C-alpha positions in Angstrom: 8.7 -23.8 20.2 6.9 -22.2 17.1 7.6 -24.8 14.3 7.5 -22.8 11.0 7.9 -25.6 8.7 5.8 -25.5 5.7 3.0 -27.9 5.7 0.4 -28.3 2.9 -2.2 -26.6 4.9 -0.3 -23.4 4.9 -1.5 -20.9 2.5 0.9 -20.6 -0.3 1.5 -16.7 0.5 2.2 -17.4 4.0 4.7 -20.3 2.9 6.3 -17.9 0.5 6.8 -15.5 3.0 8.3 -17.9 5.5 10.7 -19.3 2.9 11.5 -15.9 1.8 12.5 -14.9 5.6 14.5 -18.3 5.9 16.4 -17.0 2.5 17.1 -13.7 4.2 18.2 -15.1 7.6 20.5 -17.7 5.8 22.1 -14.7 3.9 22.3 -12.6 6.7 23.9 -15.4 9.0 26.7 -15.5 6.5 27.1 -11.8 5.9 26.3 -12.0 2.3 23.6 -9.1 2.3 26.4 -6.7 0.5 26.6 -9.1 -2.5 23.1 -9.5 -2.6 22.4 -6.3 -4.8 19.8 -6.5 -7.7 22.2 -7.0 -10.4 24.4 -10.0 -8.5 20.9 -11.6 -7.9 19.7 -11.1 -11.5 23.0 -12.5 -12.7 22.8 -15.4 -10.3 19.0 -16.2 -11.2 19.9 -16.4 -15.0 22.9 -18.9 -14.3 20.5 -21.0 -12.3 17.9 -21.0 -15.2 20.7 -21.7 -17.5 21.7 -24.7 -15.3 18.0 -25.8 -15.4 18.1 -25.5 -19.3 21.2 -27.5 -19.4 19.4 -30.7 -18.3 17.3 -30.5 -21.1 19.7 -29.3 -23.7 20.0 -32.2 -25.8 16.8 -34.2 -25.0 14.1 -34.9 -27.5 10.6 -33.5 -26.7 9.7 -36.9 -25.6 12.7 -37.6 -23.3 12.0 -34.1 -21.8 8.5 -35.0 -20.8 9.8 -37.8 -19.2 12.7 -36.2 -17.2 10.9 -36.6 -13.9 10.7 -40.6 -14.1 14.6 -40.9 -13.6 15.4 -40.4 -9.9 18.9 -38.9 -10.5 17.3 -36.4 -13.1 14.3 -35.9 -11.1 16.7 -34.8 -8.4 18.8 -32.3 -10.5 15.7 -30.6 -12.0 14.1 -30.2 -8.5 17.3 -28.5 -7.2 17.9 -26.4 -10.2 14.1 -25.2 -9.9 14.8 -24.6 -6.0 18.0 -22.4 -6.8 15.9 -20.3 -9.4 13.2 -19.7 -7.1 15.5 -18.9 -4.3 17.1 -16.4 -6.2 14.0 -14.9 -7.4 12.6 -14.5 -4.1 15.8 -12.9 -2.8 15.6 -10.6 -5.8 12.2 -9.6 -5.1 12.9 -9.1 -1.3 15.8 -6.9 -2.3 13.8 -4.7 -4.4 10.3 -5.0 -2.6 8.6 -6.8 -5.3 5.7 -9.0 -4.3 6.1 -12.0 -6.2 2.4 -13.1 -6.1 1.1 -9.6 -6.7 3.3 -9.2 -9.8 2.2 -12.6 -11.2 -1.3 -12.1 -10.6 -1.2 -8.5 -12.5 1.0 -9.9 -15.4 -1.6 -12.8 -15.9 -4.3 -10.2 -16.1 -2.6 -8.0 -18.7 -1.8 -11.4 -20.8 -5.4 -12.3 -20.7 -6.3 -8.9 -21.9 -3.4 -8.9 -24.5 -4.0 -12.5 -25.6 -8.1 -13.4 -25.4 -8.9 -16.8 -25.7 -10.5 -17.7 -29.1 -14.0 -16.9 -28.9 -13.8 -15.1 -25.5 -15.5 -11.9 -24.9 -13.1 -9.4 -24.2 -14.8 -6.2 -22.1 -11.7 -3.8 -23.1 -11.8 -4.6 -26.9 -13.9 -3.2 -29.3 -15.5 -5.2 -32.2 -15.1 -3.7 -35.7 -18.9 -4.1 -36.6 
């Protein structure tokens, strides 16, 4: 039997692909595909992100930095992170967005838009 468990040795994009397939199979087995529209998945993603925010709502910056030290809170954070990622991956699957390519492209654009102080930027001209 081919064991498709995620192992640390797996390449991140392979793990992501496997998890995305598992999410699609999970939804298909329950007949949920008609409900997994871009709008519904975007709304669900927003709700799950809000549930993550709720954990931190009234914490001080110092308390929020230590949130993973308490097992119950750490478990809640991990669950909400998983929910956010699950809906994001399902959203990307429905729209055909490669999440890793999208992230890499966004980082590149941000590096050009917001250069580090003192960094040379090949696409920007100095005002000499």
